[in-house]
Amino acid sequence: VYDEIASWAPYAPPADEATVSHFAKSPAGKTMVAEWGSAAPAKVAVLRARARRLTETLSDDDADRLWDWVDALDHEPAAAIFRKLAG
């Protein structure tokens, strides 16, 4: 995760409304969409691209454990991770 945060943010076309709405269903996602405002589609797209790039380096089991850990976090730490990954 730290390596991905330190690397360049990839270009990704803005996320569509359905993707942003799905992201906003979690408490952390809702917080971030509200914070990002009109930049949310671009931020969600970068976050998703970085998450995909991160999990491509992991085994399926390790990726599942990573997302289980993120899902179990309180919304403030999860939002902090999303904020950093989104750039």
Short mmCIF file of C-alpha atoms in Angstrom, two decimals:
data_model
loop_
_atom_site.label_atom_id
_atom_site.label_comp_id
_atom_site.label_asym_id
_atom_site.label_seq_id
_atom_site.Cartn_x
_atom_site.Cartn_y
_atom_site.Cartn_z
CA VAL A 1 0.00 0.00 0.00
CA TYR A 2 2.82 2.43 0.89
CA ASP A 3 4.59 1.76 -2.40
CA GLU A 4 1.41 2.48 -4.32
CA ILE A 5 0.79 5.72 -2.42
CA ALA A 6 4.35 6.83 -3.20
CA SER A 7 4.05 6.04 -6.91
CA TRP A 8 2.54 8.20 -9.61
CA ALA A 9 -1.22 8.45 -9.89
CA PRO A 10 -2.33 6.78 -13.12
CA TYR A 11 -4.54 8.54 -15.63
CA ALA A 12 -8.01 7.07 -15.59
CA PRO A 13 -11.11 8.43 -17.31
CA PRO A 14 -13.61 9.76 -14.75
CA ALA A 15 -15.83 7.14 -13.15
CA ASP A 16 -19.45 7.08 -14.23
CA GLU A 17 -22.29 8.04 -11.89
CA ALA A 18 -23.12 4.40 -11.06
CA THR A 19 -19.52 3.69 -10.01
CA VAL A 20 -19.37 6.81 -7.83
CA SER A 21 -22.75 5.93 -6.27
CA HIS A 22 -21.58 2.39 -5.54
CA PHE A 23 -18.39 3.72 -3.91
CA ALA A 24 -20.49 6.13 -1.80
CA LYS A 25 -22.50 3.24 -0.29
CA SER A 26 -19.84 2.64 2.37
CA PRO A 27 -19.42 5.18 5.18
CA ALA A 28 -15.83 5.95 4.08
CA GLY A 29 -16.88 6.23 0.44
CA LYS A 30 -19.74 8.56 1.36
CA THR A 31 -17.32 10.75 3.32
CA MET A 32 -14.89 10.91 0.42
CA VAL A 33 -17.52 11.66 -2.25
CA ALA A 34 -18.82 14.53 -0.10
CA GLU A 35 -15.27 15.82 0.46
CA TRP A 36 -14.29 15.55 -3.21
CA GLY A 37 -17.47 17.14 -4.55
CA SER A 38 -17.35 17.60 -8.32
CA ALA A 39 -13.88 15.99 -8.41
CA ALA A 40 -15.34 12.69 -7.13
CA PRO A 41 -15.58 10.97 -10.55
CA ALA A 42 -11.89 11.65 -11.27
CA LYS A 43 -10.79 10.71 -7.72
CA VAL A 44 -12.81 7.49 -7.68
CA ALA A 45 -11.34 6.53 -11.07
CA VAL A 46 -7.76 7.06 -9.85
CA LEU A 47 -8.50 5.23 -6.59
CA ARG A 48 -9.92 2.26 -8.50
CA ALA A 49 -6.99 2.21 -10.94
CA ARG A 50 -4.46 2.27 -8.10
CA ALA A 51 -6.37 -0.40 -6.17
CA ARG A 52 -6.42 -2.59 -9.28
CA ARG A 53 -2.69 -2.03 -9.82
CA LEU A 54 -2.02 -2.83 -6.16
CA THR A 55 -4.03 -6.05 -6.12
CA GLU A 56 -2.46 -7.25 -9.39
CA THR A 57 0.78 -7.67 -7.43
CA LEU A 58 -0.90 -9.87 -4.80
CA SER A 59 -2.12 -13.44 -4.84
CA ASP A 60 -5.91 -13.82 -4.84
CA ASP A 61 -5.83 -14.85 -1.17
CA ASP A 62 -3.68 -11.87 -0.18
CA ALA A 63 -5.90 -9.48 -2.14
CA ASP A 64 -8.97 -10.90 -0.40
CA ARG A 65 -7.29 -10.45 2.99
CA LEU A 66 -6.34 -6.86 2.11
CA TRP A 67 -9.92 -5.89 1.19
CA ASP A 68 -11.33 -7.76 4.20
CA TRP A 69 -8.98 -5.68 6.36
CA VAL A 70 -10.01 -2.41 4.65
CA ASP A 71 -13.70 -3.35 4.98
CA ALA A 72 -13.23 -3.98 8.71
CA LEU A 73 -11.68 -0.57 9.37
CA ASP A 74 -13.65 2.26 10.95
CA HIS A 75 -14.63 4.78 8.34
CA GLU A 76 -12.03 7.41 9.30
CA PRO A 77 -8.95 5.20 8.70
CA ALA A 78 -10.52 3.76 5.55
CA ALA A 79 -11.24 7.29 4.28
CA ALA A 80 -7.62 8.25 4.99
CA ILE A 81 -6.43 5.33 2.86
CA PHE A 82 -8.85 6.24 0.06
CA ARG A 83 -7.76 9.89 0.26
CA LYS A 84 -4.09 8.94 -0.17
CA LEU A 85 -4.72 6.44 -2.95
CA ALA A 86 -6.90 8.92 -4.87
CA GLY A 87 -4.12 11.51 -4.83
#
